[in-house]
PDB file of C-alpha atoms in Angstrom:
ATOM      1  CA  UNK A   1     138.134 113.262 296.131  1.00  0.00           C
ATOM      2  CA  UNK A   2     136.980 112.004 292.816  1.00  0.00           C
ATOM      3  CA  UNK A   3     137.940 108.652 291.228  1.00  0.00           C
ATOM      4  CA  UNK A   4     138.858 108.192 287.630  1.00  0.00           C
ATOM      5  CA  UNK A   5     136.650 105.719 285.885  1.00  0.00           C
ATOM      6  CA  UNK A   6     139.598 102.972 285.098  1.00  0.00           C
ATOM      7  CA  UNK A   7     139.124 101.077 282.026  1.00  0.00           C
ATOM      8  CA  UNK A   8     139.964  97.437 281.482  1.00  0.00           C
ATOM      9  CA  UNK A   9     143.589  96.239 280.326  1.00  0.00           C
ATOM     10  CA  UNK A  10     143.242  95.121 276.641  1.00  0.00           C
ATOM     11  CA  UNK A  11     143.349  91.620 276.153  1.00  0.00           C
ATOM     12  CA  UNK A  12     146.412  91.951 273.915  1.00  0.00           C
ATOM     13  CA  UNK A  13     148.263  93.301 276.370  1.00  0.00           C
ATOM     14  CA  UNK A  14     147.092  90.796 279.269  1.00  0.00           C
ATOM     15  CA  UNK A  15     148.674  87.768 280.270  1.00  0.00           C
ATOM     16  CA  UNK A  16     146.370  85.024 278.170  1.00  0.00           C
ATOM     17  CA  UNK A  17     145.659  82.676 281.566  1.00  0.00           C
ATOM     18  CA  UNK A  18     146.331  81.416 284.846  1.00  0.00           C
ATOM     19  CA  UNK A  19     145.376  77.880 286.767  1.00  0.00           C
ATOM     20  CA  UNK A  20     144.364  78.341 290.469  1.00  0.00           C
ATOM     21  CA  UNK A  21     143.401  75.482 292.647  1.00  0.00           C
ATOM     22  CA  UNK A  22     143.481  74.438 296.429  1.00  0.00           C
ATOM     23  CA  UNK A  23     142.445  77.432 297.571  1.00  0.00           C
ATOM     24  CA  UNK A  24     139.848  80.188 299.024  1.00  0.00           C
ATOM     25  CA  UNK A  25     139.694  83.119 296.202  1.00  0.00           C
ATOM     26  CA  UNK A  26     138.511  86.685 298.235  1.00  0.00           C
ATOM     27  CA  UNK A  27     138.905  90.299 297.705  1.00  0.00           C
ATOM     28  CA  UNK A  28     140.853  91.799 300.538  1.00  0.00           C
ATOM     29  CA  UNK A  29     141.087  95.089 300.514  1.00  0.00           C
ATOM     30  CA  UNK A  30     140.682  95.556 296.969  1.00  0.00           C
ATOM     31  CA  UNK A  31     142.532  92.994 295.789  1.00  0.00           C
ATOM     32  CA  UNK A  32     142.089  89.644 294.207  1.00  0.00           C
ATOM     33  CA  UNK A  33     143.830  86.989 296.746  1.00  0.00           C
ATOM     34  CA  UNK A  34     144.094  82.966 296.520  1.00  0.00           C
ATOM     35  CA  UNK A  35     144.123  81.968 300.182  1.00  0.00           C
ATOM     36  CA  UNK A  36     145.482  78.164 300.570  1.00  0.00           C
ATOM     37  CA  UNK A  37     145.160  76.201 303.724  1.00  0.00           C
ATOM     38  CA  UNK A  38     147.559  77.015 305.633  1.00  0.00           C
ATOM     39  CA  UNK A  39     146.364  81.128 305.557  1.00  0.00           C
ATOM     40  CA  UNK A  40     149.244  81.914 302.902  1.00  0.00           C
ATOM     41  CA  UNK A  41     148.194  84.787 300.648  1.00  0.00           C
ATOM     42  CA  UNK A  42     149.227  85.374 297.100  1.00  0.00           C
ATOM     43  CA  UNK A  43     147.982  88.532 295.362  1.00  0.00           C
ATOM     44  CA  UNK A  44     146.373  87.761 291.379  1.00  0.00           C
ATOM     45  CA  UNK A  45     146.374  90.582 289.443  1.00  0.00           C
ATOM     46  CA  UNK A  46     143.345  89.926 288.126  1.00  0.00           C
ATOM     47  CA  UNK A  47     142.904  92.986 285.629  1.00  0.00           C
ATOM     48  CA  UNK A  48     146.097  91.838 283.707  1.00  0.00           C
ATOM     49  CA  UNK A  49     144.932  88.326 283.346  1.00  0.00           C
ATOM     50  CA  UNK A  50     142.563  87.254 280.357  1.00  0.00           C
ATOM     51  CA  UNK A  51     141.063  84.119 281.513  1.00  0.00           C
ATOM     52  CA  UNK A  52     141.314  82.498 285.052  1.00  0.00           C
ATOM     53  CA  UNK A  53     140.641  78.851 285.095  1.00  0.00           C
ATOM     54  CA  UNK A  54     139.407  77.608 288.600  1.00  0.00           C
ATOM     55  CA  UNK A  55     140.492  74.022 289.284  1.00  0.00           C
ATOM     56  CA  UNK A  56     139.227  71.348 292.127  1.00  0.00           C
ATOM     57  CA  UNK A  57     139.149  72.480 295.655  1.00  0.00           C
ATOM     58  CA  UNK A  58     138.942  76.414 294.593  1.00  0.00           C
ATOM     59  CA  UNK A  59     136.519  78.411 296.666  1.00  0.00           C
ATOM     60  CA  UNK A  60     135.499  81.651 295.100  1.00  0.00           C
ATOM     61  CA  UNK A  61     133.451  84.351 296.795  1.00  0.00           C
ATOM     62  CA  UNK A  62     130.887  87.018 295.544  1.00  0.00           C
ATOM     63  CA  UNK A  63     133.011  89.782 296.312  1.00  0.00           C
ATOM     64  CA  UNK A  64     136.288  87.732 293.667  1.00  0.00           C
ATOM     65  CA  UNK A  65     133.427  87.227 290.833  1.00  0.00           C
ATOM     66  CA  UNK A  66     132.241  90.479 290.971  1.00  0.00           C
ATOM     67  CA  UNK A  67     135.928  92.061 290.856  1.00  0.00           C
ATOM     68  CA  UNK A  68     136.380  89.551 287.954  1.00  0.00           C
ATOM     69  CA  UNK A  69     133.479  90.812 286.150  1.00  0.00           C
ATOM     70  CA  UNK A  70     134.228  94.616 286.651  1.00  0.00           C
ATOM     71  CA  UNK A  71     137.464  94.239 284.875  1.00  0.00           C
ATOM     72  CA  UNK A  72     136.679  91.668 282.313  1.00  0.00           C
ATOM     73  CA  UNK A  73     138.794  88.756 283.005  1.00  0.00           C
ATOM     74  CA  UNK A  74     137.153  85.759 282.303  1.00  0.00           C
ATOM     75  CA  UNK A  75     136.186  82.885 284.909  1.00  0.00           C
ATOM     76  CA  UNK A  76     136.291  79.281 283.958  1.00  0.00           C
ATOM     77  CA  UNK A  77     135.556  76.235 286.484  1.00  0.00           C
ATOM     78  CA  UNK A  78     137.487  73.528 285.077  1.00  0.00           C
ATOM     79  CA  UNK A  79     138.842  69.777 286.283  1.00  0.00           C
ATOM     80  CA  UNK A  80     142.293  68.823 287.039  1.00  0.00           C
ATOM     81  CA  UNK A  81     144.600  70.329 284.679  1.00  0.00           C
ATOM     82  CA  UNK A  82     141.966  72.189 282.365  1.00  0.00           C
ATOM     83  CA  UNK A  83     140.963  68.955 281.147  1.00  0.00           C
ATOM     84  CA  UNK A  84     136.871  69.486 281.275  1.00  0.00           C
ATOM     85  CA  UNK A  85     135.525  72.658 281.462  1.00  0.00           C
ATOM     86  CA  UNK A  86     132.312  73.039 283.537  1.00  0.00           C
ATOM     87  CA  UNK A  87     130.646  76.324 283.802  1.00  0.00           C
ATOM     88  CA  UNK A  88     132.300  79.790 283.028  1.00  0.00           C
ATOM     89  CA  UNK A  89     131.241  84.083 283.915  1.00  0.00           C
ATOM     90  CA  UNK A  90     130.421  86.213 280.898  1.00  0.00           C
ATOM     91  CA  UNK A  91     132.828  89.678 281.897  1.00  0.00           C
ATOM     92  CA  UNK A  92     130.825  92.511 281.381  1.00  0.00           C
ATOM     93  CA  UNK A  93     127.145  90.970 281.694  1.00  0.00           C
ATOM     94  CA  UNK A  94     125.302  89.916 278.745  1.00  0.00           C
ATOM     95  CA  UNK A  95     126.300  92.383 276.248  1.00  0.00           C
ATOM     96  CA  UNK A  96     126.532  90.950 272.878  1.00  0.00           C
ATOM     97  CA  UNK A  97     128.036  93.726 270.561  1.00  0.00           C
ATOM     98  CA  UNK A  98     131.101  91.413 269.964  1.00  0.00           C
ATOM     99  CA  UNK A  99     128.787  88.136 269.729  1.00  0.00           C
ATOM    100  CA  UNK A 100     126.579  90.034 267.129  1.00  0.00           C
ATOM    101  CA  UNK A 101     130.141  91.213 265.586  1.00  0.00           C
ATOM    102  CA  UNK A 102     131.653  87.580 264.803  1.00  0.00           C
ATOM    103  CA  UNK A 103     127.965  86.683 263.362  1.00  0.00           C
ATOM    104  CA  UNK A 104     128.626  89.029 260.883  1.00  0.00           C
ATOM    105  CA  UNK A 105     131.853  88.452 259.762  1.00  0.00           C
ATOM    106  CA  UNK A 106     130.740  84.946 259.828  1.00  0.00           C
ATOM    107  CA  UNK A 107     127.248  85.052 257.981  1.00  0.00           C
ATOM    108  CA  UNK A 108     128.565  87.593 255.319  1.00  0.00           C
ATOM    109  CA  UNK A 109     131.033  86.240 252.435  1.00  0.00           C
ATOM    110  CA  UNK A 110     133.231  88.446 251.628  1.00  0.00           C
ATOM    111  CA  UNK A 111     133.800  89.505 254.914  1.00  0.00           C
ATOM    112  CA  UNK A 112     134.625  86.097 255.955  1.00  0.00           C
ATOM    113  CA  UNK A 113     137.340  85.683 253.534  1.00  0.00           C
ATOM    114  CA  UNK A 114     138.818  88.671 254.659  1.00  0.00           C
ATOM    115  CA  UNK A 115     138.936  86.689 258.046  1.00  0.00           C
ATOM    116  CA  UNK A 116     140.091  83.256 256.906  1.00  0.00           C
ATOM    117  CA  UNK A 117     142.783  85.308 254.653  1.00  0.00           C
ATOM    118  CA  UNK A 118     143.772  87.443 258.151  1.00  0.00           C
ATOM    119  CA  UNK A 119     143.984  84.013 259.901  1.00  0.00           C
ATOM    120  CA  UNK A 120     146.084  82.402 257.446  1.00  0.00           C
ATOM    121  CA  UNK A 121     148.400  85.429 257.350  1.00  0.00           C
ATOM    122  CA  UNK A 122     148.760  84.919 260.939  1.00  0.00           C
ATOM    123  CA  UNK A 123     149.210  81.431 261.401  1.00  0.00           C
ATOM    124  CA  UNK A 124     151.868  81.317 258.493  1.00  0.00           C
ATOM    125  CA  UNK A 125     153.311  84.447 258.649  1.00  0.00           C
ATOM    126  CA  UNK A 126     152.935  85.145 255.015  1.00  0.00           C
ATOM    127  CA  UNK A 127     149.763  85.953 253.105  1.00  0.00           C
ATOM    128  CA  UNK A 128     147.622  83.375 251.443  1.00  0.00           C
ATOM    129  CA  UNK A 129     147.834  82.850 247.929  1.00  0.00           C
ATOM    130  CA  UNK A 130     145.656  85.551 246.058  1.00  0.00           C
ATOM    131  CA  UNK A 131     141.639  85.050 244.403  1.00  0.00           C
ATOM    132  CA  UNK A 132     141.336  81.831 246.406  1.00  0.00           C
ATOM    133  CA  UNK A 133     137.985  80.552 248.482  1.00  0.00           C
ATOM    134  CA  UNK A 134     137.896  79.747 251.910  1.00  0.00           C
ATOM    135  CA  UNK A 135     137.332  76.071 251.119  1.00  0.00           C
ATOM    136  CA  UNK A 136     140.309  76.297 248.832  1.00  0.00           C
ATOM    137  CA  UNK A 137     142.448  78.378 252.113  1.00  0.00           C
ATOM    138  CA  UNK A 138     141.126  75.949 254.077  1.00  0.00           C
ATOM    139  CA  UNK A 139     142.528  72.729 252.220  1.00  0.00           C
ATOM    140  CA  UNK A 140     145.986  74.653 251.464  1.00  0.00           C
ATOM    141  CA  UNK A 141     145.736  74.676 255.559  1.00  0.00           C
ATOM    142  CA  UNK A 142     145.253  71.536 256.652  1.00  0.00           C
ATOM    143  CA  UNK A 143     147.804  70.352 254.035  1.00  0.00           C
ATOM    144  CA  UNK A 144     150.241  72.567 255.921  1.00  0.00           C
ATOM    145  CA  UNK A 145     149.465  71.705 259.012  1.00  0.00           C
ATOM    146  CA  UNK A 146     149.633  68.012 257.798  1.00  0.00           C
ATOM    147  CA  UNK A 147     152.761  68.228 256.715  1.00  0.00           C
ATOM    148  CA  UNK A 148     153.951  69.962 260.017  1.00  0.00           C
ATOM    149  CA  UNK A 149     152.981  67.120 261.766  1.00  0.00           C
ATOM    150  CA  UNK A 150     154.559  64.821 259.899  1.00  0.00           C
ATOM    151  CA  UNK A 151     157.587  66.492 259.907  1.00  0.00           C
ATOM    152  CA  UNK A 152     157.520  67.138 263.827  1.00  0.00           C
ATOM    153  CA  UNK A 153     156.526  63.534 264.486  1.00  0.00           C
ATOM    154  CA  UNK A 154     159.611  62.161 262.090  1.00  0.00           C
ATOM    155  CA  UNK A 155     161.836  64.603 264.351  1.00  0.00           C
ATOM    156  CA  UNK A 156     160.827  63.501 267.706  1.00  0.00           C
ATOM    157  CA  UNK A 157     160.334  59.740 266.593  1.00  0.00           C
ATOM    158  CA  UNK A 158     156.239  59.512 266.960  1.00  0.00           C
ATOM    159  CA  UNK A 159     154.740  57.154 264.642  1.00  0.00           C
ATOM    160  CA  UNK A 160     152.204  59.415 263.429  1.00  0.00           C
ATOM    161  CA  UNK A 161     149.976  58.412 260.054  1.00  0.00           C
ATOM    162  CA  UNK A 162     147.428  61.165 260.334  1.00  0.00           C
ATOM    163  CA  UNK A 163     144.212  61.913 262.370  1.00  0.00           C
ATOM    164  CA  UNK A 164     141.321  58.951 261.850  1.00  0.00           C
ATOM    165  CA  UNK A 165     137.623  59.580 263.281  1.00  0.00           C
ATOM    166  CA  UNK A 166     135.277  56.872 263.194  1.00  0.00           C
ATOM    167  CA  UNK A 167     131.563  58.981 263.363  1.00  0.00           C
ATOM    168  CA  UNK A 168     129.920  56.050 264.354  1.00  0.00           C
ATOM    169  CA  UNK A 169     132.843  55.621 267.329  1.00  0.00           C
ATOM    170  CA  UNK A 170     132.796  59.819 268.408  1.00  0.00           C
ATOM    171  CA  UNK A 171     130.979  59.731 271.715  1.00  0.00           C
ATOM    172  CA  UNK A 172     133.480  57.281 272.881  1.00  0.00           C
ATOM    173  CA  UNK A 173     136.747  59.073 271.359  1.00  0.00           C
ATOM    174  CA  UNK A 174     135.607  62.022 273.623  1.00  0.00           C
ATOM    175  CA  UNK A 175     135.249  59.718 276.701  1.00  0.00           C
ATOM    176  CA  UNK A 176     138.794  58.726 276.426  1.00  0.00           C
ATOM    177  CA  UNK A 177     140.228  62.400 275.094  1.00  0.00           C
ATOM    178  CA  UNK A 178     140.778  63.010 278.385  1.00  0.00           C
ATOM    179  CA  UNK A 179     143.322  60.409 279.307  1.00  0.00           C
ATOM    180  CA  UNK A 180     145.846  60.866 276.863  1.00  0.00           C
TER     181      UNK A 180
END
């Protein structure tokens, strides 16, 4: 009997992430299983699953990484409640096709502003204004955003007067992120 190659579930069909913790992750026959204390087993289906994020007192074997790996979801050791991330798998190896993709639409102009105008489109639902730069996309932006956060904080009753970062004060805003 011959087995059909199976190819990975496209990320935009996959659920975008899970949180696991408290528990032994194994393969058991063929499947990806969070075992908790007490020996109770719940099945992950790991190949519809972008990104797994591993919390405290998560145990994962050889055998869970490699299944991970084979159908490119995503690994990510993280603290209590995602709020530090500490190491993460690369699905797939090191292949860096998509790395050496985003450098290009990155490094090259006009293919840049094809992003930023793609993002914009998707974040507002509506396309950006026409023959404008990405500095120019990028200030209509954060106006937008500015003035959805205003308008959010006036409806739930936050006293909200916009985002302040001192540079000289930045390693210690970090410190605290966390807390809040």
């Amino acid at each position: 009997m011959t087995f059909v190659p199976l190819n990975p579930i496209p990320l935009k069909d996959r659920t975008s992430m899970i949180f696991l913790q408290y528990g032994q992750i194994d393969v058991l026959d063929g499947a990806f299983v969070l075992i908790d204390k007490t020996g109770i087993r719940t099945h992950i289906p790991v190949g519809s699953v972008a990104c797994i994020m591993l919390e405290p007192g998560t145990r994962v074997s050889h055998a869970a990484v490699h299944l991970a790996s084979t159908v490119g979801t995503l690994l990510v050791w993280v603290g209590e409640a995602g709020v530090r991330v500490y190491s993460s798998g690369q699905p797939g190896g090191a292949r860096a096709d998509k790395l050496l993709y985003q450098a290009k639409l990155a490094l090259d102009d006009d293919l840049r502003l094809k992003v930023v105008r793609k993002m914009y489109e998707l974040r507002f639902r509506e396309p950006p204004p026409a023959r404008r730069s990405v500095e120019q996309l990028r200030g209509i932006e954060g106006s937008r955003v500015r003035a959805t956060y205003a308008l959010l904080a006036k409806q739930y009753g936050v006293k909200w007067h916009g985002r302040n970062y001192d540079p000289k004060d930045w390693e210690k805003g970090g410190c605290r992120q966390p807390m809040y």
